[in-house]
Amino acid sequence: MAKKILIVGGVAGGASAAARLRRLDEKAEIIMFERGPFISFANCGLPYYIGGTIKKRENLLLMTPEQFNKRFNIDVRINNEVIKIDRDRKLLEVKDLNSGNSYFENYDKLILSPGAEPSKPPIEGIDSNRIFTLRNLPDMDRIDEFIKRENPKRAVVVGAGYIGLEMAENLRDRGMLVAIVEMTDQVMPVLDREMANLLNQYLQEHSIALWLSDAVSNFRQTDSHLFVGLKSGMELCCDFAVLAIGVKPEVKLAEEAVMEIGSHLGIKVNEYLQTSDPDIYAIGDAIEVKDLVLGNSTLVPLAGPANKQGRMAADNICGKNRKYNGTLGTSILKLFDQTVAITGAGEKALKNTNIDYEKLYIHPANHVGYYPGAKQMHIKMLFSKPQGKILGVQIVGTDGVDRRIDIFAVAIRAGMTVFDLQELDLAYAPPYGSGKDAVNMAGFAASNILDGTVKVVHWNELDNDDFILDVRTKKEFDGNNVPRAINIPLDELRESLELLPKDKVINVYCGVGIRSYIAVRILMQNGFEARNISGGFITYSSLDNKNQLDTPVARQLREEFCLI
């Protein structure tokens, strides 16, 4: 007898599962329910339509219900909301939102792909019609229509995660002044703070005002403006606001059906993506998955994992017994001309484990310097000691970031070490890379640390009485330097060894860490105890964001939102 398979949710995970099921089983009866009016739409593209990069709304509709039905012979029911699961009788109660009538459908197997919903905390005034969230096409349409109708000049984005930063960029592209309010002390909280701080000045250069370490306490609407009250006592004046303070898994159906919910309040699944009911699978933003590096459960609301999970759930229903081993959370963000990417574990997470790890910072160019257009990347890599297993990587830069983060992601999933990175054969031509690619360079630097070729220290590990040596040129040193540091340019070091104390550890820095590495090797072989300060002056400059947020430009941008 043909199986009857019901799918709740028709976007990334649900649509992928439905299509894969049909490819594997031509006889199965497959019904997909979507409470909204659209299926299989490109929700990752929504901010770019608002900003005008994507010109045609229809380009976001990857497939209509009619096309999906014709190609895959799947019964697609839009504007149909599943409101109850009866596990004992294997029935769904469904409400047709057009007619208001409810009906029942039985199933042999059920796939839940309800997604996640934007967080909307109980803040005074949050129901104002000048406050928006962005999850689907109707949300996008409401924002776009408001902009066309009201011609707003100023917008506040609450939250500086992926969606918040993407919305800030696209609202700027639409010609508005934008302010970001973020309750933590950095933008993009998923990053380690010193990497996120690299973005502060860049955002302000693009006329985006920043309020960090502050949170919204209330909203107040007038006929023509929205006032955003902050816990610091500041009140911002704007035309509208976008809430982008994160998402939470939609687990109501599973919870009411007494299915197991995990510690992060997502639906708990096993390695085959089965819930606590073996006939019910769950996928996408609503589920908890295994962190591939740390081994614990986590939430990863990203399109890539959701699509792969949809395919895998379909495989398992059809008897393939495929295991979902976990996710790295590999992600990437475009921010004007900058690119931010991450894979694996960050230091914030590693600090809360028993893993013995080390980190390094390098700042290589995306391709050889003699070829025009070379752009600097900032790379942080975390790895275990002494094995050198790669634990996580974060990159901020312009060109070439996407290519490198994907290489690191593959390396982590393959269980490679930093020693393996040294030997990777990566494509090289002057417009694309270097004979020693940035990935190789990370491997070289980490291997030097682990095999004792060089000792490293990090800026936050130094004490006030530590001896600091700056080996940049005098011109660089005079331009800006670390307090307490003495300057001996690298090319003069061998002739100046008598100026250095033999009874102290010499902590050496340069611009990015390469010249200081050479200096440390010279010092070590001349009887000194020396350490390379990882990442050099660039990393030092990124550790504290207070100066970046208190410049004349930063103050002027903020003043724009304090005036009516």
Coordinates of C-alpha atoms in Angstrom, one line a residue, residues 332 339 341 398-407:
I332 CA 28.3 34.4 5.6
T339 CA 32.1 40.1 3.9
A341 CA 32.0 34.6 7.6
T398 CA 36.2 42.0 1.2
D399 CA 37.2 39.7 -1.7
G400 CA 38.2 36.1 -1.1
V401 CA 36.5 35.6 2.2
D402 CA 33.8 33.2 0.8
R403 CA 36.4 30.9 -0.8
R404 CA 38.5 30.6 2.4
I405 CA 35.6 30.0 4.8
D406 CA 34.4 27.2 2.6
I407 CA 37.8 25.6 2.7

